Amino acid sequence: AQSVTQLDSHVSVSEGTPVLLRCNYSSSYSPSLFWYVQHPNKGLQLLLKYTSAATLVKGINGFEAEFKKSETSFHLTKPSAHMSDAAEYFCVVSEPGSQGNLIFGKGTKLSVKP
Amino acid sequence: DAGVIQSPRHEVTEMGQEVTLRCKLISGHNSLFWYRQTMMRGLELLIYFNNNVPIDDSGMPEDRFSAKMPNASFSTLKIQPSEPRDSAVYFCASSPTTGGESYGYTFGSGTRLTVV
């Protein structure tokens, strides 16, 4: 069975400092992994996805994530936080043959201080 | 492409009333998902369809909830009768059918339902 664990429910950083949002997954097969972002009172937007190509994935707004099979991790990073990055971030896993069904983590709320 | 379109954006209704939420898929997408989001429970998958056929409705909380896809591009989620605990943001999302690799979903902007 597939599952995903976001290790921090809330992360707070200062503007201009690096961002690290942690995610571990459990999957019986080679999964597809995603990060979604949800700004306040908005829908969810796809940030980036890993689907068995390059292990370092670049997304929108300067975010990237690295797939590490040995650690079953897919942490999201950004070198320098911007105020507009304040939002909730969801790590998501999907297995082949699951008909596209995605399993969402519980989310990490990112706060950015001026 | 206008994306996934949900209506209404906001709905306030009295307990016991019927509520219908609507969703229009992206053209060419074959899978449709309904989610509910609350502070307490986060994002919960209610039901999903593939090629208009319900695949998994195990997340539908009770018989008061029903979902349909009358055609390939449109879905409704109905709550009858509604209760205050149904208050949440309801999202629908669509994705292309794949041979196994997932492309992820495109989400609508959600319907904020308040039952008083």
PDB file of C-alpha atoms in Angstrom:
ATOM      1  CA  ALA A   1       0.000   0.000   0.000  1.00  0.00           C
ATOM      2  CA  GLN A   2       1.178   3.495  -0.753  1.00  0.00           C
ATOM      3  CA  SER A   3       1.350   6.302   1.768  1.00  0.00           C
ATOM      4  CA  VAL A   4       3.074   9.624   2.267  1.00  0.00           C
ATOM      5  CA  THR A   5       4.268  11.367   5.422  1.00  0.00           C
ATOM      6  CA  GLN A   6       5.030  15.050   5.655  1.00  0.00           C
ATOM      7  CA  LEU A   7       7.305  15.386   8.623  1.00  0.00           C
ATOM      8  CA  ASP A   8       6.460  18.971   9.568  1.00  0.00           C
ATOM      9  CA  SER A   9       2.983  20.415   9.849  1.00  0.00           C
ATOM     10  CA  HIS A  10       4.364  23.962   9.988  1.00  0.00           C
ATOM     11  CA  VAL A  11       7.635  25.499   8.801  1.00  0.00           C
ATOM     12  CA  SER A  12       8.601  29.128   9.336  1.00  0.00           C
ATOM     13  CA  VAL A  13      11.483  30.825   7.506  1.00  0.00           C
ATOM     14  CA  SER A  14      12.689  34.359   6.957  1.00  0.00           C
ATOM     15  CA  GLU A  15      12.489  35.945   3.535  1.00  0.00           C
ATOM     16  CA  GLY A  16      15.642  35.235   1.559  1.00  0.00           C
ATOM     17  CA  THR A  17      16.578  32.093   3.492  1.00  0.00           C
ATOM     18  CA  PRO A  18      16.358  28.519   2.171  1.00  0.00           C
ATOM     19  CA  VAL A  19      13.206  26.442   2.346  1.00  0.00           C
ATOM     20  CA  LEU A  20      13.124  22.713   3.123  1.00  0.00           C
ATOM     21  CA  LEU A  21       9.825  20.831   3.301  1.00  0.00           C
ATOM     22  CA  ARG A  22      10.273  17.172   4.105  1.00  0.00           C
ATOM     23  CA  CYS A  23       8.355  14.236   2.679  1.00  0.00           C
ATOM     24  CA  ASN A  24       8.769  10.472   3.005  1.00  0.00           C
ATOM     25  CA  TYR A  25       6.763   7.969   1.052  1.00  0.00           C
ATOM     26  CA  SER A  26       5.941   4.292   1.160  1.00  0.00           C
ATOM     27  CA  SER A  27       5.238   2.406  -2.038  1.00  0.00           C
ATOM     28  CA  SER A  28       5.460  -1.175  -3.242  1.00  0.00           C
ATOM     29  CA  TYR A  29       6.340  -0.094  -6.759  1.00  0.00           C
ATOM     30  CA  SER A  30       8.162   2.704  -8.511  1.00  0.00           C
ATOM     31  CA  PRO A  31       5.895   5.579  -7.642  1.00  0.00           C
ATOM     32  CA  SER A  32       5.131   8.893  -9.219  1.00  0.00           C
ATOM     33  CA  LEU A  33       5.600  11.740  -6.742  1.00  0.00           C
ATOM     34  CA  PHE A  34       4.267  15.260  -6.782  1.00  0.00           C
ATOM     35  CA  TRP A  35       4.258  18.464  -4.813  1.00  0.00           C
ATOM     36  CA  TYR A  36       1.186  20.684  -4.858  1.00  0.00           C
ATOM     37  CA  VAL A  37       0.817  24.171  -3.400  1.00  0.00           C
ATOM     38  CA  GLN A  38      -2.346  25.755  -2.064  1.00  0.00           C
ATOM     39  CA  HIS A  39      -2.449  29.472  -1.395  1.00  0.00           C
ATOM     40  CA  PRO A  40      -5.057  30.755   1.061  1.00  0.00           C
ATOM     41  CA  ASN A  41      -8.606  30.357  -0.257  1.00  0.00           C
ATOM     42  CA  LYS A  42      -7.348  28.946  -3.542  1.00  0.00           C
ATOM     43  CA  GLY A  43      -7.314  25.576  -5.255  1.00  0.00           C
ATOM     44  CA  LEU A  44      -4.299  23.289  -5.481  1.00  0.00           C
ATOM     45  CA  GLN A  45      -1.649  23.931  -8.083  1.00  0.00           C
ATOM     46  CA  LEU A  46       0.918  21.416  -9.324  1.00  0.00           C
ATOM     47  CA  LEU A  47       4.451  22.567  -8.409  1.00  0.00           C
ATOM     48  CA  LEU A  48       6.446  19.672  -9.817  1.00  0.00           C
ATOM     49  CA  LYS A  49       6.362  15.935 -10.448  1.00  0.00           C
ATOM     50  CA  TYR A  50       8.739  12.983 -10.517  1.00  0.00           C
ATOM     51  CA  THR A  51       7.904  10.116 -12.852  1.00  0.00           C
ATOM     52  CA  SER A  52      11.051   7.934 -13.020  1.00  0.00           C
ATOM     53  CA  ALA A  53      13.120  10.251 -15.172  1.00  0.00           C
ATOM     54  CA  ALA A  54      15.748  12.555 -13.611  1.00  0.00           C
ATOM     55  CA  THR A  55      15.872  12.295  -9.836  1.00  0.00           C
ATOM     56  CA  LEU A  56      16.256  16.054  -9.402  1.00  0.00           C
ATOM     57  CA  VAL A  57      13.064  17.710 -10.527  1.00  0.00           C
ATOM     58  CA  LYS A  58      12.656  21.417 -11.130  1.00  0.00           C
ATOM     59  CA  GLY A  59       9.283  23.040 -10.722  1.00  0.00           C
ATOM     60  CA  ILE A  60       7.682  26.426 -10.909  1.00  0.00           C
ATOM     61  CA  ASN A  61       8.644  29.465  -8.828  1.00  0.00           C
ATOM     62  CA  GLY A  62      12.192  28.225  -8.199  1.00  0.00           C
ATOM     63  CA  PHE A  63      11.228  25.079  -6.278  1.00  0.00           C
ATOM     64  CA  GLU A  64      12.881  21.735  -6.806  1.00  0.00           C
ATOM     65  CA  ALA A  65      12.733  18.285  -5.265  1.00  0.00           C
ATOM     66  CA  GLU A  66      15.069  15.313  -5.234  1.00  0.00           C
ATOM     67  CA  PHE A  67      13.880  11.727  -5.367  1.00  0.00           C
ATOM     68  CA  LYS A  68      16.027   9.522  -3.113  1.00  0.00           C
ATOM     69  CA  LYS A  69      14.959   5.917  -3.365  1.00  0.00           C
ATOM     70  CA  SER A  70      17.353   4.708  -0.665  1.00  0.00           C
ATOM     71  CA  GLU A  71      15.814   7.146   1.794  1.00  0.00           C
ATOM     72  CA  THR A  72      12.274   6.947   0.371  1.00  0.00           C
ATOM     73  CA  SER A  73      12.254  10.717   0.448  1.00  0.00           C
ATOM     74  CA  PHE A  74      11.118  13.495  -1.874  1.00  0.00           C
ATOM     75  CA  HIS A  75      11.969  16.710  -0.051  1.00  0.00           C
ATOM     76  CA  LEU A  76      11.020  20.083  -1.521  1.00  0.00           C
ATOM     77  CA  THR A  77      13.578  22.900  -1.497  1.00  0.00           C
ATOM     78  CA  LYS A  78      14.039  26.467  -2.615  1.00  0.00           C
ATOM     79  CA  PRO A  79      17.265  28.459  -2.208  1.00  0.00           C
ATOM     80  CA  SER A  80      15.650  31.729  -1.191  1.00  0.00           C
ATOM     81  CA  ALA A  81      12.135  32.176   0.202  1.00  0.00           C
ATOM     82  CA  HIS A  82       9.849  34.918  -0.999  1.00  0.00           C
ATOM     83  CA  MET A  83       6.865  36.326   0.832  1.00  0.00           C
ATOM     84  CA  SER A  84       4.605  34.988  -1.920  1.00  0.00           C
ATOM     85  CA  ASP A  85       5.729  31.424  -1.098  1.00  0.00           C
ATOM     86  CA  ALA A  86       3.639  31.464   2.084  1.00  0.00           C
ATOM     87  CA  ALA A  87       1.100  28.695   1.474  1.00  0.00           C
ATOM     88  CA  GLU A  88       0.341  25.080   2.273  1.00  0.00           C
ATOM     89  CA  TYR A  89       2.317  22.407   0.461  1.00  0.00           C
ATOM     90  CA  PHE A  90       1.201  18.847  -0.163  1.00  0.00           C
ATOM     91  CA  CYS A  91       3.400  15.885  -1.012  1.00  0.00           C
ATOM     92  CA  VAL A  92       1.580  13.300  -3.111  1.00  0.00           C
ATOM     93  CA  VAL A  93       2.272   9.722  -4.267  1.00  0.00           C
ATOM     94  CA  SER A  94       0.750   7.588  -6.985  1.00  0.00           C
ATOM     95  CA  GLU A  95       1.535   4.026  -8.040  1.00  0.00           C
ATOM     96  CA  PRO A  96       1.464   2.566 -11.539  1.00  0.00           C
ATOM     97  CA  GLY A  97      -1.836   0.930 -12.302  1.00  0.00           C
ATOM     98  CA  SER A  98      -3.663   2.953  -9.686  1.00  0.00           C
ATOM     99  CA  GLN A  99      -5.662   4.651 -12.446  1.00  0.00           C
ATOM    100  CA  GLY A 100      -4.109   7.927 -11.516  1.00  0.00           C
ATOM    101  CA  ASN A 101      -5.355   7.864  -7.941  1.00  0.00           C
ATOM    102  CA  LEU A 102      -3.182  10.184  -5.853  1.00  0.00           C
ATOM    103  CA  ILE A 103      -2.558   9.840  -2.126  1.00  0.00           C
ATOM    104  CA  PHE A 104      -2.046  13.210  -0.406  1.00  0.00           C
ATOM    105  CA  GLY A 105       0.037  13.968   2.654  1.00  0.00           C
ATOM    106  CA  LYS A 106      -1.495  16.062   5.416  1.00  0.00           C
ATOM    107  CA  GLY A 107       0.270  19.202   4.262  1.00  0.00           C
ATOM    108  CA  THR A 108       2.966  21.550   5.537  1.00  0.00           C
ATOM    109  CA  LYS A 109       2.095  25.162   6.134  1.00  0.00           C
ATOM    110  CA  LEU A 110       4.950  27.455   5.151  1.00  0.00           C
ATOM    111  CA  SER A 111       5.172  30.874   6.788  1.00  0.00           C
ATOM    112  CA  VAL A 112       7.626  33.484   5.494  1.00  0.00           C
ATOM    113  CA  LYS A 113       8.692  36.293   7.829  1.00  0.00           C
ATOM    114  CA  PRO A 114       9.885  39.631   6.464  1.00  0.00           C
TER     115      PRO A 114
ATOM    116  CA  ASP B   1      -8.329  25.897 -21.944  1.00  0.00           C
ATOM    117  CA  ALA B   2     -10.347  27.294 -19.046  1.00  0.00           C
ATOM    118  CA  GLY B   3      -9.228  24.546 -16.667  1.00  0.00           C
ATOM    119  CA  VAL B   4     -11.495  22.658 -14.296  1.00  0.00           C
ATOM    120  CA  ILE B   5     -14.547  24.775 -13.566  1.00  0.00           C
ATOM    121  CA  GLN B   6     -16.534  24.414 -10.371  1.00  0.00           C
ATOM    122  CA  SER B   7     -19.780  26.068  -9.418  1.00  0.00           C
ATOM    123  CA  PRO B   8     -20.906  27.652  -7.268  1.00  0.00           C
ATOM    124  CA  ARG B   9     -17.809  29.152  -5.613  1.00  0.00           C
ATOM    125  CA  HIS B  10     -19.684  29.646  -2.372  1.00  0.00           C
ATOM    126  CA  GLU B  11     -22.852  28.041  -1.078  1.00  0.00           C
ATOM    127  CA  VAL B  12     -24.648  28.746   2.169  1.00  0.00           C
ATOM    128  CA  THR B  13     -27.630  26.562   2.906  1.00  0.00           C
ATOM    129  CA  GLU B  14     -29.812  25.532   5.786  1.00  0.00           C
ATOM    130  CA  MET B  15     -29.573  22.135   7.395  1.00  0.00           C
ATOM    131  CA  GLY B  16     -31.827  19.630   5.660  1.00  0.00           C
ATOM    132  CA  GLN B  17     -31.665  21.269   2.260  1.00  0.00           C
ATOM    133  CA  GLU B  18     -30.338  19.579  -0.847  1.00  0.00           C
ATOM    134  CA  VAL B  19     -27.038  20.868  -2.189  1.00  0.00           C
ATOM    135  CA  THR B  20     -25.653  20.231  -5.667  1.00  0.00           C
ATOM    136  CA  LEU B  21     -22.054  20.992  -6.562  1.00  0.00           C
ATOM    137  CA  ARG B  22     -20.981  21.041 -10.187  1.00  0.00           C
ATOM    138  CA  CYS B  23     -17.755  20.391 -12.002  1.00  0.00           C
ATOM    139  CA  LYS B  24     -16.689  20.669 -15.630  1.00  0.00           C
ATOM    140  CA  LEU B  25     -13.617  18.672 -16.616  1.00  0.00           C
ATOM    141  CA  ILE B  26     -10.833  19.773 -18.900  1.00  0.00           C
ATOM    142  CA  SER B  27     -11.533  18.674 -22.446  1.00  0.00           C
ATOM    143  CA  GLY B  28      -9.843  15.340 -23.159  1.00  0.00           C
ATOM    144  CA  HIS B  29      -9.461  14.354 -19.524  1.00  0.00           C
ATOM    145  CA  ASN B  30     -10.970  10.996 -18.631  1.00  0.00           C
ATOM    146  CA  SER B  31     -10.619  10.829 -14.864  1.00  0.00           C
ATOM    147  CA  LEU B  32     -12.580  12.898 -12.383  1.00  0.00           C
ATOM    148  CA  PHE B  33     -12.002  13.138  -8.657  1.00  0.00           C
ATOM    149  CA  TRP B  34     -14.054  14.735  -5.861  1.00  0.00           C
ATOM    150  CA  TYR B  35     -12.237  15.817  -2.694  1.00  0.00           C
ATOM    151  CA  ARG B  36     -13.369  17.415   0.533  1.00  0.00           C
ATOM    152  CA  GLN B  37     -11.059  19.624   2.593  1.00  0.00           C
ATOM    153  CA  THR B  38     -11.545  20.570   6.232  1.00  0.00           C
ATOM    154  CA  MET B  39      -9.207  21.869   8.906  1.00  0.00           C
ATOM    155  CA  MET B  40      -9.696  18.765  11.013  1.00  0.00           C
ATOM    156  CA  ARG B  41      -9.339  16.057   8.363  1.00  0.00           C
ATOM    157  CA  GLY B  42      -7.349  17.711   5.587  1.00  0.00           C
ATOM    158  CA  LEU B  43      -7.969  16.536   2.013  1.00  0.00           C
ATOM    159  CA  GLU B  44     -10.182  13.480   1.700  1.00  0.00           C
ATOM    160  CA  LEU B  45     -10.908  11.663  -1.547  1.00  0.00           C
ATOM    161  CA  LEU B  46     -14.641  11.109  -1.780  1.00  0.00           C
ATOM    162  CA  ILE B  47     -15.019   9.364  -5.124  1.00  0.00           C
ATOM    163  CA  TYR B  48     -13.346   9.057  -8.485  1.00  0.00           C
ATOM    164  CA  PHE B  49     -14.495   8.189 -11.964  1.00  0.00           C
ATOM    165  CA  ASN B  50     -12.651   6.849 -14.962  1.00  0.00           C
ATOM    166  CA  ASN B  51     -14.371   7.178 -18.345  1.00  0.00           C
ATOM    167  CA  ASN B  52     -17.621   8.125 -16.590  1.00  0.00           C
ATOM    168  CA  VAL B  53     -17.602   4.975 -14.452  1.00  0.00           C
ATOM    169  CA  PRO B  54     -17.285   5.276 -10.650  1.00  0.00           C
ATOM    170  CA  ILE B  55     -14.157   3.369  -9.671  1.00  0.00           C
ATOM    171  CA  ASP B  56     -13.922   3.936  -5.942  1.00  0.00           C
ATOM    172  CA  ASP B  57     -16.586   5.573  -3.795  1.00  0.00           C
ATOM    173  CA  SER B  58     -15.323   4.268  -0.470  1.00  0.00           C
ATOM    174  CA  GLY B  59     -14.612   7.820   0.646  1.00  0.00           C
ATOM    175  CA  MET B  60     -18.202   8.939   0.349  1.00  0.00           C
ATOM    176  CA  PRO B  61     -19.163   9.535   3.951  1.00  0.00           C
ATOM    177  CA  GLU B  62     -22.797   8.467   3.908  1.00  0.00           C
ATOM    178  CA  ASP B  63     -25.750   7.671   1.720  1.00  0.00           C
ATOM    179  CA  ARG B  64     -26.603  11.342   1.852  1.00  0.00           C
ATOM    180  CA  PHE B  65     -23.777  11.886  -0.623  1.00  0.00           C
ATOM    181  CA  SER B  66     -24.071  10.893  -4.268  1.00  0.00           C
ATOM    182  CA  ALA B  67     -22.029  11.713  -7.360  1.00  0.00           C
ATOM    183  CA  LYS B  68     -22.753  11.307 -11.041  1.00  0.00           C
ATOM    184  CA  MET B  69     -21.131  11.844 -14.408  1.00  0.00           C
ATOM    185  CA  PRO B  70     -23.983  12.251 -16.878  1.00  0.00           C
ATOM    186  CA  ASN B  71     -21.448  12.817 -19.653  1.00  0.00           C
ATOM    187  CA  ALA B  72     -17.715  12.804 -20.230  1.00  0.00           C
ATOM    188  CA  SER B  73     -17.185  16.435 -19.336  1.00  0.00           C
ATOM    189  CA  PHE B  74     -19.478  17.093 -16.389  1.00  0.00           C
ATOM    190  CA  SER B  75     -20.060  15.819 -12.865  1.00  0.00           C
ATOM    191  CA  THR B  76     -22.284  16.617  -9.926  1.00  0.00           C
ATOM    192  CA  LEU B  77     -21.908  15.938  -6.224  1.00  0.00           C
ATOM    193  CA  LYS B  78     -25.174  16.010  -4.335  1.00  0.00           C
ATOM    194  CA  ILE B  79     -25.787  16.103  -0.597  1.00  0.00           C
ATOM    195  CA  GLN B  80     -29.326  15.380   0.529  1.00  0.00           C
ATOM    196  CA  PRO B  81     -30.148  16.245   3.244  1.00  0.00           C
ATOM    197  CA  SER B  82     -27.253  18.491   4.174  1.00  0.00           C
ATOM    198  CA  GLU B  83     -25.931  18.760   7.736  1.00  0.00           C
ATOM    199  CA  PRO B  84     -23.658  21.329   9.447  1.00  0.00           C
ATOM    200  CA  ARG B  85     -20.811  18.783   9.559  1.00  0.00           C
ATOM    201  CA  ASP B  86     -20.799  18.764   5.767  1.00  0.00           C
ATOM    202  CA  SER B  87     -19.406  22.305   5.823  1.00  0.00           C
ATOM    203  CA  ALA B  88     -16.091  22.174   3.953  1.00  0.00           C
ATOM    204  CA  VAL B  89     -14.405  23.132   0.727  1.00  0.00           C
ATOM    205  CA  TYR B  90     -15.167  20.649  -2.025  1.00  0.00           C
ATOM    206  CA  PHE B  91     -12.702  20.309  -4.877  1.00  0.00           C
ATOM    207  CA  CYS B  92     -12.975  18.439  -8.087  1.00  0.00           C
ATOM    208  CA  ALA B  93      -9.971  17.559 -10.186  1.00  0.00           C
ATOM    209  CA  SER B  94      -9.410  15.900 -13.533  1.00  0.00           C
ATOM    210  CA  SER B  95      -6.564  14.107 -15.228  1.00  0.00           C
ATOM    211  CA  PRO B  96      -5.865  12.316 -18.488  1.00  0.00           C
ATOM    212  CA  THR B  97      -6.246   8.571 -18.462  1.00  0.00           C
ATOM    213  CA  THR B  98      -2.817   7.036 -18.593  1.00  0.00           C
ATOM    214  CA  GLY B  99      -1.346   3.620 -19.141  1.00  0.00           C
ATOM    215  CA  GLY B 100       0.068   3.680 -15.657  1.00  0.00           C
ATOM    216  CA  GLU B 101       2.083   6.839 -15.221  1.00  0.00           C
ATOM    217  CA  SER B 102       0.184   9.557 -13.498  1.00  0.00           C
ATOM    218  CA  TYR B 103       0.204  13.066 -14.812  1.00  0.00           C
ATOM    219  CA  GLY B 104      -1.193  14.472 -11.636  1.00  0.00           C
ATOM    220  CA  TYR B 105      -4.419  16.347 -11.411  1.00  0.00           C
ATOM    221  CA  THR B 106      -5.691  19.751 -12.384  1.00  0.00           C
ATOM    222  CA  PHE B 107      -7.832  21.123  -9.612  1.00  0.00           C
ATOM    223  CA  GLY B 108     -10.775  23.439  -9.745  1.00  0.00           C
ATOM    224  CA  SER B 109     -10.973  26.441  -7.444  1.00  0.00           C
ATOM    225  CA  GLY B 110     -13.342  24.669  -5.093  1.00  0.00           C
ATOM    226  CA  THR B 111     -16.809  25.237  -3.671  1.00  0.00           C
ATOM    227  CA  ARG B 112     -16.939  26.519  -0.108  1.00  0.00           C
ATOM    228  CA  LEU B 113     -20.052  24.984   1.452  1.00  0.00           C
ATOM    229  CA  THR B 114     -21.500  26.271   4.695  1.00  0.00           C
ATOM    230  CA  VAL B 115     -24.477  24.472   6.194  1.00  0.00           C
ATOM    231  CA  VAL B 116     -26.166  26.406   9.006  1.00  0.00           C
TER     232      VAL B 116
END
